[in-house]
Amino acid sequence: MEPKPDYPIEKTYGAFLHRELSVSWLVLATLMGGRHRLDPGLLNRSFTYLDLGCGHGLNLLFNAAAHPRASFYGLDLNATHIAEATARAEALGLTNVHFALADLTTFAAGRPGGGPCCGWPEAFDFVVSHGLASWVSPEVRQALVAAASSVLRPGGLFFCSYNTYPGWLARSPLQMLSVEEALRAGGSTTVAGIRSAVATLTRLTGPEGSWPLGNELPALRTLEEQLRPMPEDYLAGEYQAAHQPLYVGPMHRLCNGFGLSHIGSASLPEMFPNLLDPGRRALVEQGSDAAMREVLLDLAIHQTFRRDLFAKGIRQPPAPWRRQALADVTLHFSAVPDNWETFGSSFGQLGMEPAFLAALKDLLAEGPRSLGELMEVFSMELEDLVLRLSVLLWSGGVVGAFLAGAEGEQDVRSIAAFNRRCLDLMTAGEDIEALLSPVLRQPFPIHRLEAFFLQAVGADLPVEELVPLVWMGIDMAGGNVNDAEGRSIEDPEEAMAQLRQFGETFASGRLPVLRRLGIGA
């Protein structure tokens, strides 16, 4: 029997954090794009935020901690997701986030006067939906967009991300074959089935990709390498029967039909096609209008995943207002790789002048600087700096940007308490893997061993005295210490030596970065 594609709820999905769902990121992306006015002062006021298909709710929890005066709401049809999200909200001491087990079609039709969403706001400033649109049926996809439009305030922001063609064309045979194997095994798609399908497809491409399938879809030969680092929960979700990657044109027309206008992308470089090489840029710019240019852009970069921003009624930002708001954006130095000449993006590797990067690193090492200040230092136009900022921010771990006045003393204390609770959960084995930066108002990746050291850092001891405390915490939590290849170290002395080496590197490199971002201070 064919699986029902409307709401695939037979599995739970992994709990993943996405910085693009952070309110601070969405506001900054909108400001940088320059097509819609969204006042950065909103960050310091009460606002409402709705997540359609919230999963385990991690993104809502971090947003709720970052903005304690705002209210956050999430719905999902998977009972396990909602139970987990509700329990974590309670464990983290959050009272401004609410979850409901609800159907999108019901929510769109009846919203939200009855049922599990009774008492929720009539309108929201932000509505987000991560990944949902490309793995529900067309009817549910329409209900998703209808629901977003119906509850969004005039001028409000809708974030919608989804898997797309043409980038998914080469992956479609893997999805098909994985589903077929699952059907014949009498169950749903599994990671083992997916990996078996990958091996089969690789063989079907022929020697050196010489058979018809390999000639037509050469990317199939690298699928195994592409999928190897991906979490198993992610793989099982992406390659199930309901998954339907979309082309951008039909998706944008669907949104337009419900009064939602495309204003940019949370994938920051994608708002600036002039970052492309001259050949592809010229082809994209030949588009007869903005919608056609988006179609051509996806073809030019072989797009696999879009993070679209829509507004319910566009408010064109006045040029002087936008210029001042951008000039007030402040950059904060984060971790910088030793060799940073190019930066990854969906456009490919993007380069930047080494002299500019070195000077920027030296300036930010002294303290945060606003874009207005950097304009004067580098004698550079603001839009040129914004272009560079889109690349630096998107690459991750280079610089962080925040909006003026985005943090207060009370909020910092509240976030510090939230982070302490997160550390307790992380060291107990929960898969949170991030702490909240009060500077950026966004999650910042932290792995479990770092969490143990951060807990011990408060004792203000030298590394050699911290290590036994960390070892004790790991042992009590039933954890282990791994070597460079990820294998568990059984010998206690070797484990202690590994911890000591890690602790010294952490104290001299990673900890100062975290403290600059307000974490572990």
PDB file of C-alpha atoms in Angstrom, residues 221-343:
ATOM      1  CA  ARG A 221      28.549   9.041  -8.203  1.00  0.00           C
ATOM      2  CA  THR A 222      29.251  11.390  -5.300  1.00  0.00           C
ATOM      3  CA  LEU A 223      26.020  10.755  -3.355  1.00  0.00           C
ATOM      4  CA  GLU A 224      27.669   8.476  -0.815  1.00  0.00           C
ATOM      5  CA  GLU A 225      30.272  11.113  -0.005  1.00  0.00           C
ATOM      6  CA  GLN A 226      27.608  13.844   0.224  1.00  0.00           C
ATOM      7  CA  LEU A 227      25.377  11.885   2.589  1.00  0.00           C
ATOM      8  CA  ARG A 228      28.060  10.464   4.877  1.00  0.00           C
ATOM      9  CA  PRO A 229      28.189  13.418   7.351  1.00  0.00           C
ATOM     10  CA  MET A 230      24.415  13.966   7.449  1.00  0.00           C
ATOM     11  CA  PRO A 231      22.496  13.021  10.634  1.00  0.00           C
ATOM     12  CA  GLU A 232      20.462   9.835  10.322  1.00  0.00           C
ATOM     13  CA  ASP A 233      17.214  11.537  11.391  1.00  0.00           C
ATOM     14  CA  TYR A 234      17.691  14.046   8.595  1.00  0.00           C
ATOM     15  CA  LEU A 235      18.265  11.359   5.970  1.00  0.00           C
ATOM     16  CA  ALA A 236      15.215   9.346   6.984  1.00  0.00           C
ATOM     17  CA  GLY A 237      13.062  12.453   6.715  1.00  0.00           C
ATOM     18  CA  GLU A 238      14.390  13.791   3.432  1.00  0.00           C
ATOM     19  CA  TYR A 239      14.105  10.590   1.417  1.00  0.00           C
ATOM     20  CA  GLN A 240      10.637   9.423   2.365  1.00  0.00           C
ATOM     21  CA  ALA A 241       7.675   9.054   0.026  1.00  0.00           C
ATOM     22  CA  ALA A 242       5.987  12.359   0.816  1.00  0.00           C
ATOM     23  CA  HIS A 243       9.009  14.466  -0.058  1.00  0.00           C
ATOM     24  CA  GLN A 244       8.340  16.685  -3.109  1.00  0.00           C
ATOM     25  CA  PRO A 245      11.034  19.248  -4.004  1.00  0.00           C
ATOM     26  CA  LEU A 246       9.580  22.351  -5.665  1.00  0.00           C
ATOM     27  CA  TYR A 247      10.535  24.793  -8.374  1.00  0.00           C
ATOM     28  CA  VAL A 248      10.603  28.394  -7.213  1.00  0.00           C
ATOM     29  CA  GLY A 249       8.148  29.754  -9.801  1.00  0.00           C
ATOM     30  CA  PRO A 250       5.067  27.741  -8.735  1.00  0.00           C
ATOM     31  CA  MET A 251       5.871  28.257  -5.048  1.00  0.00           C
ATOM     32  CA  HIS A 252       6.114  32.023  -5.415  1.00  0.00           C
ATOM     33  CA  ARG A 253       2.891  32.133  -7.430  1.00  0.00           C
ATOM     34  CA  LEU A 254       1.138  30.178  -4.683  1.00  0.00           C
ATOM     35  CA  CYS A 255       2.298  32.695  -2.097  1.00  0.00           C
ATOM     36  CA  ASN A 256       1.386  35.656  -4.303  1.00  0.00           C
ATOM     37  CA  GLY A 257      -2.112  34.227  -4.641  1.00  0.00           C
ATOM     38  CA  PHE A 258      -2.531  34.617  -0.887  1.00  0.00           C
ATOM     39  CA  GLY A 259      -1.165  38.160  -0.761  1.00  0.00           C
ATOM     40  CA  LEU A 260       2.405  37.281   0.215  1.00  0.00           C
ATOM     41  CA  SER A 261       5.133  39.115  -1.741  1.00  0.00           C
ATOM     42  CA  HIS A 262       8.683  37.829  -2.049  1.00  0.00           C
ATOM     43  CA  ILE A 263      11.175  40.285  -0.513  1.00  0.00           C
ATOM     44  CA  GLY A 264      14.431  38.360  -0.256  1.00  0.00           C
ATOM     45  CA  SER A 265      16.224  35.405   1.252  1.00  0.00           C
ATOM     46  CA  ALA A 266      17.518  34.409   4.659  1.00  0.00           C
ATOM     47  CA  SER A 267      20.428  32.853   2.712  1.00  0.00           C
ATOM     48  CA  LEU A 268      22.058  36.275   2.642  1.00  0.00           C
ATOM     49  CA  PRO A 269      24.319  36.109  -0.459  1.00  0.00           C
ATOM     50  CA  GLU A 270      21.368  34.995  -2.577  1.00  0.00           C
ATOM     51  CA  MET A 271      19.912  38.503  -2.313  1.00  0.00           C
ATOM     52  CA  PHE A 272      22.916  39.826  -4.237  1.00  0.00           C
ATOM     53  CA  PRO A 273      23.302  38.186  -7.685  1.00  0.00           C
ATOM     54  CA  ASN A 274      26.147  40.601  -8.439  1.00  0.00           C
ATOM     55  CA  LEU A 275      28.265  38.290  -6.257  1.00  0.00           C
ATOM     56  CA  LEU A 276      28.089  35.782  -9.119  1.00  0.00           C
ATOM     57  CA  ASP A 277      30.763  35.524 -11.770  1.00  0.00           C
ATOM     58  CA  PRO A 278      30.117  37.832 -14.777  1.00  0.00           C
ATOM     59  CA  GLY A 279      28.802  35.081 -17.049  1.00  0.00           C
ATOM     60  CA  ARG A 280      26.087  33.794 -14.725  1.00  0.00           C
ATOM     61  CA  ARG A 281      25.296  37.277 -13.448  1.00  0.00           C
ATOM     62  CA  ALA A 282      24.576  38.503 -16.965  1.00  0.00           C
ATOM     63  CA  LEU A 283      22.219  35.607 -17.615  1.00  0.00           C
ATOM     64  CA  VAL A 284      20.317  36.158 -14.350  1.00  0.00           C
ATOM     65  CA  GLU A 285      20.001  39.888 -15.022  1.00  0.00           C
ATOM     66  CA  GLN A 286      18.352  39.131 -18.360  1.00  0.00           C
ATOM     67  CA  GLY A 287      15.206  38.138 -16.462  1.00  0.00           C
ATOM     68  CA  SER A 288      12.251  40.284 -17.480  1.00  0.00           C
ATOM     69  CA  ASP A 289      11.155  40.851 -13.869  1.00  0.00           C
ATOM     70  CA  ALA A 290      12.126  39.962 -10.285  1.00  0.00           C
ATOM     71  CA  ALA A 291      10.223  36.657 -10.373  1.00  0.00           C
ATOM     72  CA  MET A 292      11.967  35.518 -13.550  1.00  0.00           C
ATOM     73  CA  ARG A 293      15.335  36.500 -12.119  1.00  0.00           C
ATOM     74  CA  GLU A 294      14.685  34.187  -9.152  1.00  0.00           C
ATOM     75  CA  VAL A 295      13.952  31.342 -11.587  1.00  0.00           C
ATOM     76  CA  LEU A 296      17.165  32.026 -13.491  1.00  0.00           C
ATOM     77  CA  LEU A 297      19.169  32.375 -10.270  1.00  0.00           C
ATOM     78  CA  ASP A 298      18.103  28.908  -9.099  1.00  0.00           C
ATOM     79  CA  LEU A 299      19.151  27.454 -12.448  1.00  0.00           C
ATOM     80  CA  ALA A 300      22.453  29.353 -12.379  1.00  0.00           C
ATOM     81  CA  ILE A 301      23.454  28.056  -8.935  1.00  0.00           C
ATOM     82  CA  HIS A 302      21.795  24.616  -9.168  1.00  0.00           C
ATOM     83  CA  GLN A 303      19.688  25.515  -6.153  1.00  0.00           C
ATOM     84  CA  THR A 304      18.820  22.755  -3.686  1.00  0.00           C
ATOM     85  CA  PHE A 305      17.213  24.644  -0.779  1.00  0.00           C
ATOM     86  CA  ARG A 306      15.514  28.027  -0.599  1.00  0.00           C
ATOM     87  CA  ARG A 307      14.967  30.188   2.482  1.00  0.00           C
ATOM     88  CA  ASP A 308      12.426  32.672   1.150  1.00  0.00           C
ATOM     89  CA  LEU A 309      11.195  35.795   2.898  1.00  0.00           C
ATOM     90  CA  PHE A 310       7.707  37.100   2.098  1.00  0.00           C
ATOM     91  CA  ALA A 311       5.824  40.120   3.406  1.00  0.00           C
ATOM     92  CA  LYS A 312       2.081  40.575   3.710  1.00  0.00           C
ATOM     93  CA  GLY A 313       2.069  43.910   1.951  1.00  0.00           C
ATOM     94  CA  ILE A 314       5.396  45.550   1.164  1.00  0.00           C
ATOM     95  CA  ARG A 315       6.436  48.716   2.976  1.00  0.00           C
ATOM     96  CA  GLN A 316       9.211  50.210   0.887  1.00  0.00           C
ATOM     97  CA  PRO A 317      11.939  51.462   3.265  1.00  0.00           C
ATOM     98  CA  PRO A 318      12.919  55.113   2.715  1.00  0.00           C
ATOM     99  CA  ALA A 319      16.553  55.306   1.620  1.00  0.00           C
ATOM    100  CA  PRO A 320      17.700  57.630   4.488  1.00  0.00           C
ATOM    101  CA  TRP A 321      16.023  55.419   7.106  1.00  0.00           C
ATOM    102  CA  ARG A 322      17.579  52.231   5.725  1.00  0.00           C
ATOM    103  CA  ARG A 323      20.994  53.827   5.439  1.00  0.00           C
ATOM    104  CA  GLN A 324      20.950  54.890   9.081  1.00  0.00           C
ATOM    105  CA  ALA A 325      19.590  51.540  10.270  1.00  0.00           C
ATOM    106  CA  LEU A 326      22.348  49.719   8.377  1.00  0.00           C
ATOM    107  CA  ALA A 327      25.015  52.094   9.654  1.00  0.00           C
ATOM    108  CA  ASP A 328      23.945  51.187  13.197  1.00  0.00           C
ATOM    109  CA  VAL A 329      24.415  47.450  12.619  1.00  0.00           C
ATOM    110  CA  THR A 330      27.370  46.320  14.699  1.00  0.00           C
ATOM    111  CA  LEU A 331      29.874  43.607  13.873  1.00  0.00           C
ATOM    112  CA  HIS A 332      31.344  41.439  16.578  1.00  0.00           C
ATOM    113  CA  PHE A 333      34.517  39.411  16.086  1.00  0.00           C
ATOM    114  CA  SER A 334      33.961  35.668  16.215  1.00  0.00           C
ATOM    115  CA  ALA A 335      36.185  32.705  15.393  1.00  0.00           C
ATOM    116  CA  VAL A 336      38.323  33.159  12.275  1.00  0.00           C
ATOM    117  CA  PRO A 337      40.067  30.279  10.524  1.00  0.00           C
ATOM    118  CA  ASP A 338      43.822  30.539  10.092  1.00  0.00           C
ATOM    119  CA  ASN A 339      43.445  30.554   6.320  1.00  0.00           C
ATOM    120  CA  TRP A 340      40.440  32.629   5.304  1.00  0.00           C
ATOM    121  CA  GLU A 341      40.633  33.732   1.719  1.00  0.00           C
ATOM    122  CA  THR A 342      37.430  32.196   0.336  1.00  0.00           C
ATOM    123  CA  PHE A 343      34.008  31.580   1.828  1.00  0.00           C
TER     124      PHE A 343
END
